[in-house]
Coordinates of C-alpha atoms in Angstrom, one line a residue:
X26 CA 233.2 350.5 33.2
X27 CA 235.5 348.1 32.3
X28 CA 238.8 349.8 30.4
X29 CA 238.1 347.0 27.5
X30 CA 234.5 349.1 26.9
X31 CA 235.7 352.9 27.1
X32 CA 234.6 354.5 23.9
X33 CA 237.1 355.4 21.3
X34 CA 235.7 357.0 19.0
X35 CA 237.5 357.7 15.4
X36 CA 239.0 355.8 12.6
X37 CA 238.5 352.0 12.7
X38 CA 239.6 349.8 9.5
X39 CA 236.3 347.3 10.5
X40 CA 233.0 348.6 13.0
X41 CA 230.4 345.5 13.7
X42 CA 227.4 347.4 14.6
X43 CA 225.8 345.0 17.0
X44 CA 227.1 342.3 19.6
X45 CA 224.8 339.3 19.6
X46 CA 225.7 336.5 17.9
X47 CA 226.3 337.6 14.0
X48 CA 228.1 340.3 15.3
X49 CA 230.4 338.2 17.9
X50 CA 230.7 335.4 15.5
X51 CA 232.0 337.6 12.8
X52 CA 234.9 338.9 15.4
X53 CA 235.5 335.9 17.0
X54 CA 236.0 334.4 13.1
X55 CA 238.1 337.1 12.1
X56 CA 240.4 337.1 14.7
X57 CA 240.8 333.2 13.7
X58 CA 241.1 333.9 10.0
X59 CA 243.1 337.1 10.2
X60 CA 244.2 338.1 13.4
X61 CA 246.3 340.9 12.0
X62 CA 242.9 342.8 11.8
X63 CA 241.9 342.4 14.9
X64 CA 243.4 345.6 16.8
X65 CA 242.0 347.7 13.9
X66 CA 238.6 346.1 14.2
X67 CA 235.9 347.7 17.5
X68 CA 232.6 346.3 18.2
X69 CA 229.2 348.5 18.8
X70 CA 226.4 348.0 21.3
X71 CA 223.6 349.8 22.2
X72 CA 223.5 347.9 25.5
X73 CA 225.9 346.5 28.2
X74 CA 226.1 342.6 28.8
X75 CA 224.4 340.8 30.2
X76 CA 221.7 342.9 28.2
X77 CA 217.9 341.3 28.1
X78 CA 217.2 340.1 24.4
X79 CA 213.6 338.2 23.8
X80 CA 214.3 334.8 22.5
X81 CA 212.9 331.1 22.5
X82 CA 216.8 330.8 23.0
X83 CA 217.0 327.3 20.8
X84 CA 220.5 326.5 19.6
X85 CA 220.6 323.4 16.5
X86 CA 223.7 321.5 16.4
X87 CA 224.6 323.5 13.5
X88 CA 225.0 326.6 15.8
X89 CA 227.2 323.9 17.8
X90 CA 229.3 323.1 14.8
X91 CA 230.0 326.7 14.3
X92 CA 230.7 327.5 18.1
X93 CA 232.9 324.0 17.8
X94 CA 235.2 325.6 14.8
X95 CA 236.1 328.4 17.2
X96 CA 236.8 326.5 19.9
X97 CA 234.2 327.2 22.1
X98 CA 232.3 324.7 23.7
X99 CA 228.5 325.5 25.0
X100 CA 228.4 323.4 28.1
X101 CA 230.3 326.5 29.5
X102 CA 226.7 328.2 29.5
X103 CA 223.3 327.0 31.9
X104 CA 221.3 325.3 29.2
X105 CA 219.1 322.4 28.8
X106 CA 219.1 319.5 26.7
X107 CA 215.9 318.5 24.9
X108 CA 215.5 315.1 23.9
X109 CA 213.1 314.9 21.4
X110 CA 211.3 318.0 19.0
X111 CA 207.6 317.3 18.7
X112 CA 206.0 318.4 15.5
X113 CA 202.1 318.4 15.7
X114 CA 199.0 319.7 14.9
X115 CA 196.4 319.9 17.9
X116 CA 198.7 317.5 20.0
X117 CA 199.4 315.0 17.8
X118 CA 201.8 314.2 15.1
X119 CA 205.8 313.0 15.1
X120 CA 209.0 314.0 16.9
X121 CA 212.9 313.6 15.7
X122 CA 216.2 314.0 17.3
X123 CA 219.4 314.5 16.3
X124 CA 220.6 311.4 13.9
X125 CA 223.2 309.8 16.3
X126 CA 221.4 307.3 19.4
X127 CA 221.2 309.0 22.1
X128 CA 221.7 312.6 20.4
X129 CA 219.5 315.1 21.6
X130 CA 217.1 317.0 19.2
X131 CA 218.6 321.0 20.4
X132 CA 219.4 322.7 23.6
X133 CA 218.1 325.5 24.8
X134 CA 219.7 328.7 26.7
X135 CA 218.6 332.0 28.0
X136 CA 220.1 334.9 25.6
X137 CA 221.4 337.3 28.1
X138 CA 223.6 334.5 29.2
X139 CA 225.0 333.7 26.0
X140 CA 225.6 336.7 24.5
X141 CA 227.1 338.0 27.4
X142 CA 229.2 334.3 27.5
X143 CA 230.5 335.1 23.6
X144 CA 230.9 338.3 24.6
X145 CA 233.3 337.6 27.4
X146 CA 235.0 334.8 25.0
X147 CA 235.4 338.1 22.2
X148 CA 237.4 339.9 24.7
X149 CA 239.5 337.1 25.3
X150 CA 240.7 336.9 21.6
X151 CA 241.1 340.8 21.8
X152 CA 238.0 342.0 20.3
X153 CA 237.3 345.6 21.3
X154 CA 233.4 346.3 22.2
X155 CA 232.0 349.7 23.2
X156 CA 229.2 349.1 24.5
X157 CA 226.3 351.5 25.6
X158 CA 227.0 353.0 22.0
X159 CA 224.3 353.5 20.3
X160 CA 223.8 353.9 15.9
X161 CA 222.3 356.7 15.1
X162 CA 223.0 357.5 11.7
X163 CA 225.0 355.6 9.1
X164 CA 226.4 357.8 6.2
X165 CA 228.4 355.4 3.0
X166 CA 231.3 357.9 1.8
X167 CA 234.3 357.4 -0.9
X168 CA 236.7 355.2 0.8
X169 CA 234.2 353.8 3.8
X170 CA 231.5 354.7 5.9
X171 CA 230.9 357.4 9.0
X172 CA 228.7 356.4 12.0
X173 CA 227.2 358.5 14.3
X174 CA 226.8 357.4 17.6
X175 CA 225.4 358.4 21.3
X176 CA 229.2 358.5 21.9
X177 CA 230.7 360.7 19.0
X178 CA 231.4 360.2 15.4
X179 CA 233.2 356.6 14.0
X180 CA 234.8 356.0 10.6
X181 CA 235.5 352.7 9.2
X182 CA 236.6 351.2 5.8
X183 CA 233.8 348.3 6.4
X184 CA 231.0 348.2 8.4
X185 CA 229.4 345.0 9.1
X186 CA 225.6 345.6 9.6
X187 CA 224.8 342.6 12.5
X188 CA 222.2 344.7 14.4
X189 CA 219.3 343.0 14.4
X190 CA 216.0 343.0 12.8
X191 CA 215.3 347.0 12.7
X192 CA 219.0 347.1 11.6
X193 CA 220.1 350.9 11.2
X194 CA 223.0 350.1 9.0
X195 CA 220.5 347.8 6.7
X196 CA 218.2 351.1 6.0
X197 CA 220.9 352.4 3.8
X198 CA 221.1 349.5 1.5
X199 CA 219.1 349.8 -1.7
X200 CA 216.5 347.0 -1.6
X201 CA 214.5 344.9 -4.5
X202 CA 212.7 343.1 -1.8
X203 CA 209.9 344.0 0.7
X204 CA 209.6 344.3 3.9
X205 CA 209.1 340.8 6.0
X206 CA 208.7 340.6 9.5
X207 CA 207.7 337.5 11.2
X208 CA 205.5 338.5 14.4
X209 CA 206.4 336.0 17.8
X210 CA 204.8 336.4 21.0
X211 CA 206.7 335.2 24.4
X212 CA 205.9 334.3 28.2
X213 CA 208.0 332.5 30.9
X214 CA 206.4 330.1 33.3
X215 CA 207.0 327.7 36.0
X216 CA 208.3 324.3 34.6
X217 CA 205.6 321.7 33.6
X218 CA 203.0 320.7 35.7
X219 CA 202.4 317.5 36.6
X220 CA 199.0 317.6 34.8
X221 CA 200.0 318.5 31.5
X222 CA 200.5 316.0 28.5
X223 CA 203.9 317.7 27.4
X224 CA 206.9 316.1 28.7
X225 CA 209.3 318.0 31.0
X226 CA 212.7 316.9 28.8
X227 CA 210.7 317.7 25.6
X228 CA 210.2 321.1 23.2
X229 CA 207.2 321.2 21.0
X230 CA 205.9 323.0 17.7
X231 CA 202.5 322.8 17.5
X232 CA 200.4 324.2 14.1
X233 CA 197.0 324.0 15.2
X234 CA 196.9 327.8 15.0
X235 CA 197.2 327.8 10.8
X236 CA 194.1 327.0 9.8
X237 CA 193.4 330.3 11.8
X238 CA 195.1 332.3 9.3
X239 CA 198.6 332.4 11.7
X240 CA 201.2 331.3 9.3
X241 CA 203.3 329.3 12.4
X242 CA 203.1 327.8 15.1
X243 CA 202.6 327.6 19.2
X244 CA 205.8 326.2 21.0
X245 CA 207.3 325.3 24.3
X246 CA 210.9 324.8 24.6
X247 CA 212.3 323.3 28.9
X248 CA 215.1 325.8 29.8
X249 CA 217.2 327.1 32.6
X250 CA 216.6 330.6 33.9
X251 CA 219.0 331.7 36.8
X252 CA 219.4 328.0 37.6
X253 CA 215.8 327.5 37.9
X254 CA 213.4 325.0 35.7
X255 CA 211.0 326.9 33.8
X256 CA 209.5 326.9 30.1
X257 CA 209.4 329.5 27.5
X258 CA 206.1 329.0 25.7
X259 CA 205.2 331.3 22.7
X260 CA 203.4 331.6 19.5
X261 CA 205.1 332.7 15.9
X262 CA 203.4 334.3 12.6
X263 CA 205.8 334.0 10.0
X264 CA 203.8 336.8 8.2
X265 CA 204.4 335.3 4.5
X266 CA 200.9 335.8 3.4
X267 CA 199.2 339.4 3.7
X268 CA 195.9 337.8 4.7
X269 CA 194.9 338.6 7.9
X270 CA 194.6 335.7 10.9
X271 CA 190.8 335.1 12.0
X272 CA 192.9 334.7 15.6
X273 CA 195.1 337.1 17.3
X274 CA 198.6 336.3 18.5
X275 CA 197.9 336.6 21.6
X276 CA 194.1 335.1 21.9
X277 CA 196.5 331.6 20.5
X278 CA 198.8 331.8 23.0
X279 CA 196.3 332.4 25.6
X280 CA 194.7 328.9 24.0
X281 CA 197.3 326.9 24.0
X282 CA 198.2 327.8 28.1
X283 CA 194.9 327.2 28.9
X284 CA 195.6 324.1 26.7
X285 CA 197.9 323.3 30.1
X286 CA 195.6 324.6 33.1
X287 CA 197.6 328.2 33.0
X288 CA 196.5 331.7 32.4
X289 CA 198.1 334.5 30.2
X290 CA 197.2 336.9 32.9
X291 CA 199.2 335.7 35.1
X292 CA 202.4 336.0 32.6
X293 CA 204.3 338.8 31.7
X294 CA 203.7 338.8 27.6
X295 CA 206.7 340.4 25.6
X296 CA 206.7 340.3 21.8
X297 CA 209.5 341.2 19.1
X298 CA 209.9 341.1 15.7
X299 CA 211.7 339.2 13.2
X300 CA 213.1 339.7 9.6
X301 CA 213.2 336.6 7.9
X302 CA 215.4 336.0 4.4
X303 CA 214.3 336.3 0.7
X304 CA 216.8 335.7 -1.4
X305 CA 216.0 338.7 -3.7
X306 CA 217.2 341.2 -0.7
X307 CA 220.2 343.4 -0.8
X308 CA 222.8 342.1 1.9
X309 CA 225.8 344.5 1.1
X310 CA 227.1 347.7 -0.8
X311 CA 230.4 349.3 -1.1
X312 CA 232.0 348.8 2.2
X313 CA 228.8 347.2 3.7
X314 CA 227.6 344.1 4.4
X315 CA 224.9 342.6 6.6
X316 CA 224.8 339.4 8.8
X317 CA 222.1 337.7 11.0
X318 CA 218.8 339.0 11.6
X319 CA 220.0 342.6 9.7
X320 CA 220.4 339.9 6.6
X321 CA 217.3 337.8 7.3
X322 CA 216.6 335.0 9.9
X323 CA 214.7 331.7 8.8
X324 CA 211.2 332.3 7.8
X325 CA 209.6 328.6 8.3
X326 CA 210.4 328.2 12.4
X327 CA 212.4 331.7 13.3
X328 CA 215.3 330.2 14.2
X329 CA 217.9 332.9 14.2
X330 CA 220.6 331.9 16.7
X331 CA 222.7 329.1 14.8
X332 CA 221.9 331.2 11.5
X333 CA 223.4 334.0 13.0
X334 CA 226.9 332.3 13.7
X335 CA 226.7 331.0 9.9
X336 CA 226.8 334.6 8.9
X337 CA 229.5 335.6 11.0
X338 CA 231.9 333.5 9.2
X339 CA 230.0 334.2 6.3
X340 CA 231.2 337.4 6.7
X341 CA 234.4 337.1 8.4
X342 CA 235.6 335.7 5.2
X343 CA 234.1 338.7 2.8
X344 CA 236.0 341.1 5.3
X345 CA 239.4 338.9 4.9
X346 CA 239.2 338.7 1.2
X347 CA 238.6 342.1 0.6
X348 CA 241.5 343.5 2.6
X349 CA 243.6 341.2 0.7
X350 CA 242.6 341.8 -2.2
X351 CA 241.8 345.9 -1.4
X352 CA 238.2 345.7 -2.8
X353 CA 235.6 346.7 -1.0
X354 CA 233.1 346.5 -3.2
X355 CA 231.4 343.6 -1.8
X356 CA 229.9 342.3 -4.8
X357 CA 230.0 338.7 -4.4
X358 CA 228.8 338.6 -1.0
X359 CA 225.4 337.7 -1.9
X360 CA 226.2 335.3 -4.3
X361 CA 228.6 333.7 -2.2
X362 CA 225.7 333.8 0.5
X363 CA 223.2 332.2 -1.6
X364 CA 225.5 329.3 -2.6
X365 CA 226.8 328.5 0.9
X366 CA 224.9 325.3 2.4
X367 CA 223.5 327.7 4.9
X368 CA 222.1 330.2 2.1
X369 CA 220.7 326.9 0.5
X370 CA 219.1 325.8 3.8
X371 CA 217.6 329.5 4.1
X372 CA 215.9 329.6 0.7
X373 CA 214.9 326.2 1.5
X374 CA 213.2 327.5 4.4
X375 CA 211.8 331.0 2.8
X376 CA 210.0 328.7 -0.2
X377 CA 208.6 326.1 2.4
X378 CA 207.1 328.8 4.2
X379 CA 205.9 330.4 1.5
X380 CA 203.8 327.2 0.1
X381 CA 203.4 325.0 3.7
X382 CA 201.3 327.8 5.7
X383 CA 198.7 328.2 2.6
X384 CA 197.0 324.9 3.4
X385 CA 194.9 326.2 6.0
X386 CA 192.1 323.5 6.1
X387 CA 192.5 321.6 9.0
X388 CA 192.5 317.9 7.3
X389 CA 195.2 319.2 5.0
X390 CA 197.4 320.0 8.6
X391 CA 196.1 316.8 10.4
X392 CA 197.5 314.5 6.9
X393 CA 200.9 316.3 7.0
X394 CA 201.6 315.9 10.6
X395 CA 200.1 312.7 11.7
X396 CA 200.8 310.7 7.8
X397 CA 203.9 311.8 6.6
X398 CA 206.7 311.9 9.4
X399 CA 209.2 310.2 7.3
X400 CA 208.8 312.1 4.2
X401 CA 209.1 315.3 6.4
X402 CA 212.2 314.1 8.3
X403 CA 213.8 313.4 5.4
X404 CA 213.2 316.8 3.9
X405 CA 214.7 318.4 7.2
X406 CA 217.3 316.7 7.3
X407 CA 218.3 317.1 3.6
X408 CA 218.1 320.7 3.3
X409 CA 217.0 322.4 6.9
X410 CA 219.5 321.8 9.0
X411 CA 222.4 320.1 8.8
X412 CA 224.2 323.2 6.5
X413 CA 227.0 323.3 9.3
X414 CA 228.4 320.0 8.8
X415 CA 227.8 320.1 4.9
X416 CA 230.0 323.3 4.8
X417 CA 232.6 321.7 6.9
X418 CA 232.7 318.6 4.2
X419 CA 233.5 321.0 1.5
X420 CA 235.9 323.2 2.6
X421 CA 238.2 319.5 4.1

């Protein structure tokens, strides 16, 4: 094991439970806001990079924007470019793109590749990470917070929760919200056959599954694994209503491949979960404070990666402040979440949900897809994406 990932247990001033993207981003952000914190600040992983992590692996050019601020530049990793997003229901509908000619709509990448890439690029900047150490238990005491770990006991004055969905360090935090967990199901094929109606440079979301009572959609995103063309294809339930779905998760998906002269069988089918954000939730307490998933993901399309960045400078500037200013409260950090452009793009997102997937009749779908693709371009772009650039504009 690399010298860089021997465990050192002890006293820290900052532990990042989790390095994925919020977590990385949040280092990688720190060491460009306040780089005197850096040698007192150690990373925690459960796994070792490159580490498999289920994901449709979609990066917006928000996620770009954020990765652009850093200095890092994503044509460094194996990823694809997709020209145009198709939004339909049963195979027909509209498509956008990125606002620019010739802009593509996102790219895609496989995660193990990335994370381990921004991993790598964390190490550079002198970001510890112990990896292979696993959370256990997370303890709030007077003056900061004790871990327990597979590899011995951590202290730190602020922990920064990033660890995913089924966050450990987020079960300590009182919470006025329930539980959400969107519900996604995945498979890897070949890339597209000549057959099919989908085009090979396209990704598409397709809703035909809502008026089954599965609060999402089918998609299937071009990408690059090991070099090789394929396509990840899956189907996600947001989960916002408590009804049940006439249609299982995995009956859809099995559907829509047939849809494209392939069988499920012949697939290996992984699932995982994922929180998505309600702006009632808790995000930090005294020398605590969430980011990413552990905070809440987008609850509309489960986007998660770009999101996950946000947060990391999100909190990368709640860590700075309070060592300058020696208050570790964290009281503010959910305020100043819910103000930021991306906290305005997520509640956005959690209310759209919440009143787009209860019009379940088919006609209703059929009118919003194939009638009003300017009105719903217009929305996205005012207040789904785009939050990068908008945060950019008012902090010049």
């Amino acid at each position: 094991m690399p010298e860089h990932n021997q465990p050192n247990p002890g006293d820290h001033a900052i532990i990042i439970v989790g390095a994925g993207p919020a977590g990385l981003s949040t280092a990688l952000h720190l060491a460009e806001l306040a780089p005197e914190l850096v040698p007192q600040c150690v990373v925690l992983e459960s796994s070792h990079h490159p580490r498999p992590k289920l994901c449709g692996g979609g990066i917006l050019p928000d996620g770009e924007r954020i990765l652009s601020g850093l200095g890092l530049d994503l044509d460094e990793v194996p990823r694809c470019d997709v020209d145009w997003a198709h939004f339909d229901f049963d195979g027909r509908g509209m498509r956008l793109r990125g606002e620019r000619q010739g802009y593509y709509a996102f790219r895609t990448i496989r995660r193990h590749e990335f994370d381990a890439w921004l991993a790598e690029k964390a190490r550079q900047r002198g970001i510890l990470i112990h990896e292979e150490t696993q959370v256990t238990k997370v303890l709030p005491e007077a003056g900061g917070v004790t871990l327990h770990t597979s590899r011995g006991e951590y202290r730190a004055r602020v922990v920064v929760g990033a660890d995913g969905s089924n966050s450990m360090v987020r079960r300590v935090l009182p919470s006025r919200a329930g539980l959400h967990v969107a519900r996604l199901l995945e498979v890897i094929t070949e890339a597209q056959p000549e057959t099919s109606f989908h085009d090979q440079a396209d990704s598409y979301f397709d809703f035909w599954v809502v008026p089954h009572g599965i609060r999402g959609y089918t998609w299937d995103f071009p990408a690059l694994e090991g070099g090789r063309p394929v396509r990840v294809r899956g189907v996600f339930d947001s989960n916002v209503s408590t009804r049940p779905p006439t249609l299982s998760l995995s009956a859809a998906l099995a559907q829509e491949l047939h849809r494209h002269g392939l069988d499920l069988d012949d697939y290996q089918l992984e699932g995982f979960p994922i929180r998505w954000f309600d702006p009632r939730g808790t995000f930090s307490a005294p020398g605590i404070l969430l980011a990413g998933d552990a905070a809440g993901a987008d609850a509309l399309y489960g986007e998660g990666i770009s999101l996950a960045l946000g947060y990391g400078r999100l909190a990368a500037y709640a860590v700075r402040e309070a060592f300058a200013q020696q208050d570790f409260s964290f009281r503010t950090y959910r305020s100043t979440l819910l103000r930021s452009e991306m906290g305005k793009a997520l509640r956005w997102r959690t209310w759209l949900a919440r009143v787009f997937y209860r019009f379940r009749f088919p006609l209703v779908q059929a009118f919003f897809w194939h009638r009003l693709g300017p009105a719903i371009e217009w929305v996205v772009r005012r207040v789904v994406i785009g939050w990068a650039e908008r945060e950019l504009k008012q902090h010049k």
